Structure formats: structure tokens, C-alpha cells
Amino acid sequence: MVTLIVCFLLDLNYEMPRTCSIVCQVEIATLDQREMFCLSEIEHTLRLPPHLLNLPLAEAIKGELEGLFLDKVIAKLGLCISLYDIRSIDGGFIFPGDGASTYTVRFRLLMFRPFLGEVISARLKESSSTGLRLSLGFFDDIYIPRALLPSPSHDEPDPEDKNQVRWIWEFNEQNYPIDGMDEIRFRVHSIQYPSLPLEQDDGSKPFAPMLITGSLDADGLGPIAWWV
């Protein structure tokens, strides 16, 4: 087991106070056992509003932490899937002029963060002239650019959806379509955490705080039906 300690300002896809910082401990399994999910241990200074003080302390803090982190992306750590556990709760100070209690909480989050080269199965969400967009159900920002599709491939109009195209892999004088009927295996090519834009044009795609680029250009990748 390798332990990596990282200190940084909180960089999520929602606004937090500038004074908020965390210490994160990421547990990474040995190289031959790595998976797309990992536990990250975080120490966070949490302000508990007065209206929650009638609840059991652990229950109130759990709800606040889930509101802050659940379904959020932390740069370099990935997407928070769930609050795994609370390791410790310290403090409970009430500062002058503030009716809330402030606690130092150490807890672990279950994070989705695949490693480069990992092979994952997903479903087809969109197909365009620029490539494919895949979905895991809980995460939709997986893109396969046309340059990383099986070679040679071509696109043609989708007979079932005029707004999309259907990609066809050409192999041994036969055509193999990517039509969304089967799960699609892809290899993780890169993971990006774009900075939050200051402005977005009307009609632009929603901002994605975590982008996965995948590849289908290798044996065993693509629709599962191709290889069974």
C-alpha cells in the first residue's frame, strides 16, 4: 500500500470560501490492484448552522458533508460518489458574533478516479462526426475522439436519429457498427480537470469539471459483441 499526502486549496465545481482548505490523504493500492474507485481522507473545518444543533452531532455533520461534497469533482482526486465514514470530530467552538459551531472533521470519501490505461465498459450516449460520448450512468463526460476510434473507421447518417451519425469500423472487408446495442469497452487515454470558466456563451455545452478521453483503437476494445 502506498500513501500519498497532498495539500491544496479546495478546487471544486462549486463556490467555497477562499479560506477553506483541506488536507487530503489518498490511498493507492499496489500497481497490479488499482481500480477506478479509491478512498480519500480529508480534514475539513466545518461550520454547523444553529438550526442543526438539535440533531445528533454525527448525523448533522454527515448531512452537511454530503451537501458539500456528494456528486462534486475535486481536482486531481475525481468525482465524489459517497461519504464513506467519519474518522474524528473535534472542536465545537462558537466564535464571537456567530451562533454556529465550528468543528474540525476528518472523514473519508469514496472517489471515482480511473487510472490511465484502465479498461472500462460504458454505454453509448451520443455519436457525432467528432466521435463518441459514453456514459457510466453516474458519469457522462467520457469522450472518444475520431482519432482514437478503431482504424479505419467512417461515419454515416444514423437511420434511427437524424441528429446523430453511426460510426463503422472496417475490418476484413466487413463493417462493424457502433450502434449502442452493446456495452462498449474503452481504454482511459487521459483525464482532465478544466478550470471553471468566468463566462459561458449562450448555447454552449454545460461546463464539465472532469473530462475523460478514451480510446477504442486496440484489440478487445469497442462493442463487446465484436469480440464474442
Tab-separated table of C-alpha atoms in Angstrom:
chain	number	residue	atom	x	y	z
A	1	MET	CA	0.000	0.000	0.000
A	2	VAL	CA	1.323	3.426	-0.996
A	3	THR	CA	0.103	6.554	0.795
A	4	LEU	CA	0.197	9.936	-0.914
A	5	ILE	CA	-0.262	13.138	1.103
A	6	VAL	CA	-1.457	16.153	-0.875
A	7	CYS	CA	-2.130	19.693	0.450
A	8	PHE	CA	-4.022	22.174	-1.733
A	9	LEU	CA	-6.808	24.729	-1.781
A	10	LEU	CA	-10.208	23.216	-2.348
A	11	ASP	CA	-10.903	23.279	-6.100
A	12	LEU	CA	-14.424	22.025	-6.744
A	13	ASN	CA	-17.110	22.709	-9.321
A	14	TYR	CA	-18.999	24.898	-6.836
A	15	GLU	CA	-18.031	28.001	-4.853
A	16	MET	CA	-16.419	27.685	-1.427
A	17	PRO	CA	-14.897	30.312	0.884
A	18	ARG	CA	-11.360	31.290	-0.109
A	19	THR	CA	-10.179	30.450	3.413
A	20	CYS	CA	-11.358	26.853	3.076
A	21	SER	CA	-8.541	24.371	2.617
A	22	ILE	CA	-8.220	20.640	3.034
A	23	VAL	CA	-5.517	18.092	3.657
A	24	CYS	CA	-6.155	15.023	1.594
A	25	GLN	CA	-4.734	11.559	2.054
A	26	VAL	CA	-5.214	9.327	-0.950
A	27	GLU	CA	-4.744	5.606	-0.533
A	28	ILE	CA	-3.498	3.986	-3.726
A	29	ALA	CA	-3.290	0.213	-3.968
A	30	THR	CA	-0.271	-1.520	-5.459
A	31	LEU	CA	0.020	-1.201	-9.224
A	32	ASP	CA	-1.459	-4.603	-10.060
A	33	GLN	CA	-4.576	-3.970	-7.933
A	34	ARG	CA	-5.559	-0.426	-8.934
A	35	GLU	CA	-9.238	0.248	-9.543
A	36	MET	CA	-11.352	3.183	-10.681
A	37	PHE	CA	-12.576	3.858	-7.108
A	38	CYS	CA	-10.437	4.928	-4.160
A	39	LEU	CA	-10.803	6.364	-0.662
A	40	SER	CA	-9.607	9.898	0.040
A	41	GLU	CA	-9.197	11.092	3.619
A	42	ILE	CA	-9.975	14.774	4.126
A	43	GLU	CA	-9.674	17.143	7.074
A	44	HIS	CA	-12.156	19.998	6.810
A	45	THR	CA	-13.157	22.919	9.034
A	46	LEU	CA	-16.952	22.784	9.062
A	47	ARG	CA	-19.383	25.464	10.228
A	48	LEU	CA	-22.540	23.831	11.611
A	49	PRO	CA	-25.578	26.195	11.388
A	50	PRO	CA	-27.570	26.742	14.608
A	51	HIS	CA	-30.755	25.133	13.246
A	52	LEU	CA	-28.937	21.774	13.065
A	53	LEU	CA	-27.770	21.749	16.666
A	54	ASN	CA	-30.909	19.875	17.797
A	55	LEU	CA	-29.794	16.823	15.755
A	56	PRO	CA	-27.271	14.224	16.923
A	57	LEU	CA	-23.855	15.699	16.139
A	58	ALA	CA	-22.687	12.900	13.813
A	59	GLU	CA	-25.970	12.995	11.867
A	60	ALA	CA	-25.855	16.773	11.430
A	61	ILE	CA	-22.228	16.755	10.278
A	62	LYS	CA	-22.872	13.849	7.896
A	63	GLY	CA	-25.678	15.796	6.189
A	64	GLU	CA	-23.545	18.921	5.831
A	65	LEU	CA	-20.594	16.990	4.394
A	66	GLU	CA	-22.818	15.203	1.880
A	67	GLY	CA	-24.226	18.541	0.763
A	68	LEU	CA	-20.730	19.929	0.293
A	69	PHE	CA	-19.018	17.012	-1.444
A	70	LEU	CA	-21.504	14.478	-2.860
A	71	ASP	CA	-21.560	14.460	-6.690
A	72	LYS	CA	-18.854	17.144	-6.746
A	73	VAL	CA	-15.487	16.957	-8.502
A	74	ILE	CA	-12.286	17.680	-6.577
A	75	ALA	CA	-9.424	18.493	-8.926
A	76	LYS	CA	-6.841	15.687	-9.153
A	77	LEU	CA	-8.955	13.438	-6.905
A	78	GLY	CA	-12.033	12.784	-9.049
A	79	LEU	CA	-15.803	12.612	-8.547
A	80	CYS	CA	-17.182	12.077	-5.034
A	81	ILE	CA	-19.527	9.076	-5.045
A	82	SER	CA	-20.351	8.885	-1.335
A	83	LEU	CA	-19.251	9.742	2.189
A	84	TYR	CA	-17.550	6.541	3.342
A	85	ASP	CA	-17.099	7.299	7.043
A	86	ILE	CA	-16.262	9.994	9.616
A	87	ARG	CA	-12.980	9.326	11.393
A	88	SER	CA	-12.991	12.111	14.001
A	89	ILE	CA	-14.851	15.252	15.093
A	90	ASP	CA	-13.016	17.894	17.156
A	91	GLY	CA	-13.779	21.406	18.315
A	92	GLY	CA	-17.282	22.796	18.555
A	93	PHE	CA	-16.106	26.356	19.054
A	94	ILE	CA	-18.581	29.244	18.819
A	95	PHE	CA	-16.848	32.401	17.637
A	96	PRO	CA	-17.968	35.833	18.878
A	97	GLY	CA	-20.887	37.184	16.868
A	98	ASP	CA	-21.620	33.809	15.250
A	99	GLY	CA	-24.245	31.393	16.563
A	100	ALA	CA	-22.843	28.437	14.628
A	101	SER	CA	-20.440	25.837	15.983
A	102	THR	CA	-17.179	25.216	14.121
A	103	TYR	CA	-15.705	21.707	14.015
A	104	THR	CA	-12.598	20.120	12.560
A	105	VAL	CA	-13.776	16.936	10.890
A	106	ARG	CA	-11.668	14.155	9.413
A	107	PHE	CA	-13.558	11.844	7.066
A	108	ARG	CA	-13.165	9.602	4.023
A	109	LEU	CA	-14.830	9.966	0.639
A	110	LEU	CA	-15.315	7.277	-1.984
A	111	MET	CA	-13.985	8.813	-5.211
A	112	PHE	CA	-14.320	7.824	-8.855
A	113	ARG	CA	-10.918	8.311	-10.456
A	114	PRO	CA	-9.873	5.762	-13.096
A	115	PHE	CA	-6.186	5.361	-13.852
A	116	LEU	CA	-4.589	5.897	-17.250
A	117	GLY	CA	-4.713	2.711	-19.308
A	118	GLU	CA	-7.641	1.226	-17.373
A	119	VAL	CA	-10.240	-0.613	-19.495
A	120	ILE	CA	-13.850	0.256	-18.583
A	121	SER	CA	-17.238	-0.720	-20.036
A	122	ALA	CA	-19.765	2.051	-20.734
A	123	ARG	CA	-22.876	2.780	-22.793
A	124	LEU	CA	-23.158	4.953	-25.891
A	125	LYS	CA	-24.759	8.327	-25.106
A	126	GLU	CA	-24.082	10.370	-28.262
A	127	SER	CA	-22.448	9.826	-31.633
A	128	SER	CA	-21.344	12.730	-33.831
A	129	SER	CA	-18.871	13.498	-36.594
A	130	THR	CA	-16.279	14.374	-33.932
A	131	GLY	CA	-16.529	10.993	-32.180
A	132	LEU	CA	-18.458	9.280	-29.383
A	133	ARG	CA	-19.722	10.271	-25.961
A	134	LEU	CA	-20.107	7.447	-23.439
A	135	SER	CA	-21.837	7.142	-20.075
A	136	LEU	CA	-21.333	5.054	-16.944
A	137	GLY	CA	-24.761	6.029	-15.616
A	138	PHE	CA	-23.340	8.169	-12.807
A	139	PHE	CA	-20.765	9.894	-15.039
A	140	ASP	CA	-21.411	11.069	-18.614
A	141	ASP	CA	-18.347	13.070	-19.640
A	142	ILE	CA	-16.404	10.341	-21.441
A	143	TYR	CA	-15.340	11.190	-24.984
A	144	ILE	CA	-13.793	9.069	-27.727
A	145	PRO	CA	-12.426	11.444	-30.420
A	146	ARG	CA	-12.481	10.224	-34.004
A	147	ALA	CA	-8.672	9.926	-33.991
A	148	LEU	CA	-8.917	7.263	-31.251
A	149	LEU	CA	-11.664	5.196	-32.887
A	150	PRO	CA	-10.744	1.829	-34.475
A	151	SER	CA	-8.793	2.337	-37.676
A	152	PRO	CA	-10.024	2.508	-40.351
A	153	SER	CA	-13.482	3.856	-39.464
A	154	HIS	CA	-16.020	6.055	-41.191
A	155	ASP	CA	-19.284	7.675	-40.199
A	156	GLU	CA	-22.635	7.588	-41.949
A	157	PRO	CA	-26.079	9.052	-41.132
A	158	ASP	CA	-27.870	7.231	-38.329
A	159	PRO	CA	-31.108	5.824	-39.803
A	160	GLU	CA	-32.775	5.979	-36.370
A	161	ASP	CA	-31.701	9.508	-35.386
A	162	LYS	CA	-31.140	12.202	-37.994
A	163	ASN	CA	-29.245	14.362	-35.462
A	164	GLN	CA	-26.522	11.761	-34.969
A	165	VAL	CA	-24.175	9.621	-37.032
A	166	ARG	CA	-23.211	5.979	-36.784
A	167	TRP	CA	-19.547	5.019	-36.752
A	168	ILE	CA	-18.483	1.932	-38.705
A	169	TRP	CA	-15.233	0.010	-38.232
A	170	GLU	CA	-13.954	-1.581	-41.455
A	171	PHE	CA	-12.137	-4.895	-40.953
A	172	ASN	CA	-11.513	-7.772	-43.380
A	173	GLU	CA	-13.959	-6.264	-45.891
A	174	GLN	CA	-16.751	-6.270	-43.300
A	175	ASN	CA	-18.426	-3.407	-41.467
A	176	TYR	CA	-18.816	-3.402	-37.690
A	177	PRO	CA	-21.174	-0.640	-36.449
A	178	ILE	CA	-21.083	1.136	-33.104
A	179	ASP	CA	-24.826	1.360	-32.634
A	180	GLY	CA	-25.300	1.432	-28.878
A	181	MET	CA	-26.804	-2.059	-28.654
A	182	ASP	CA	-23.948	-3.412	-26.514
A	183	GLU	CA	-21.686	-2.079	-23.821
A	184	ILE	CA	-18.516	-0.512	-25.193
A	185	ARG	CA	-15.088	-1.238	-23.753
A	186	PHE	CA	-12.674	1.692	-23.866
A	187	ARG	CA	-9.212	2.398	-22.518
A	188	VAL	CA	-8.661	5.571	-20.476
A	189	HIS	CA	-6.353	7.780	-22.537
A	190	SER	CA	-6.352	10.947	-20.395
A	191	ILE	CA	-8.199	12.678	-17.547
A	192	GLN	CA	-8.591	16.451	-17.404
A	193	TYR	CA	-9.899	18.838	-14.739
A	194	PRO	CA	-10.714	22.085	-16.614
A	195	SER	CA	-10.800	25.379	-14.715
A	196	LEU	CA	-14.209	26.888	-14.107
A	197	PRO	CA	-14.815	29.454	-16.897
A	198	LEU	CA	-15.566	33.033	-15.869
A	199	GLU	CA	-18.186	33.322	-18.616
A	200	GLN	CA	-20.102	30.920	-20.826
A	201	ASP	CA	-21.784	31.790	-24.107
A	202	ASP	CA	-25.489	31.094	-24.503
A	203	GLY	CA	-25.993	27.715	-26.126
A	204	SER	CA	-22.567	26.395	-25.147
A	205	LYS	CA	-22.216	22.932	-23.654
A	206	PRO	CA	-22.598	22.703	-19.873
A	207	PHE	CA	-19.297	23.012	-18.050
A	208	ALA	CA	-17.769	19.623	-17.162
A	209	PRO	CA	-15.288	19.779	-14.235
A	210	MET	CA	-13.862	16.345	-15.118
A	211	LEU	CA	-13.316	15.006	-18.646
A	212	ILE	CA	-12.194	11.506	-19.567
A	213	THR	CA	-10.800	10.843	-23.035
A	214	GLY	CA	-10.897	7.220	-24.117
A	215	SER	CA	-9.573	5.079	-26.948
A	216	LEU	CA	-11.113	2.192	-28.908
A	217	ASP	CA	-8.130	1.646	-31.213
A	218	ALA	CA	-6.838	-1.686	-29.886
A	219	ASP	CA	-7.823	-5.363	-29.916
A	220	GLY	CA	-10.624	-6.181	-27.488
A	221	LEU	CA	-11.963	-2.624	-27.367
A	222	GLY	CA	-15.277	-1.407	-28.770
A	223	PRO	CA	-18.719	-3.066	-28.554
A	224	ILE	CA	-18.487	-6.333	-26.643
A	225	ALA	CA	-20.348	-8.154	-29.449
A	226	TRP	CA	-17.355	-7.602	-31.733
A	227	TRP	CA	-15.208	-9.957	-29.658
A	228	VAL	CA	-17.577	-12.759	-28.567
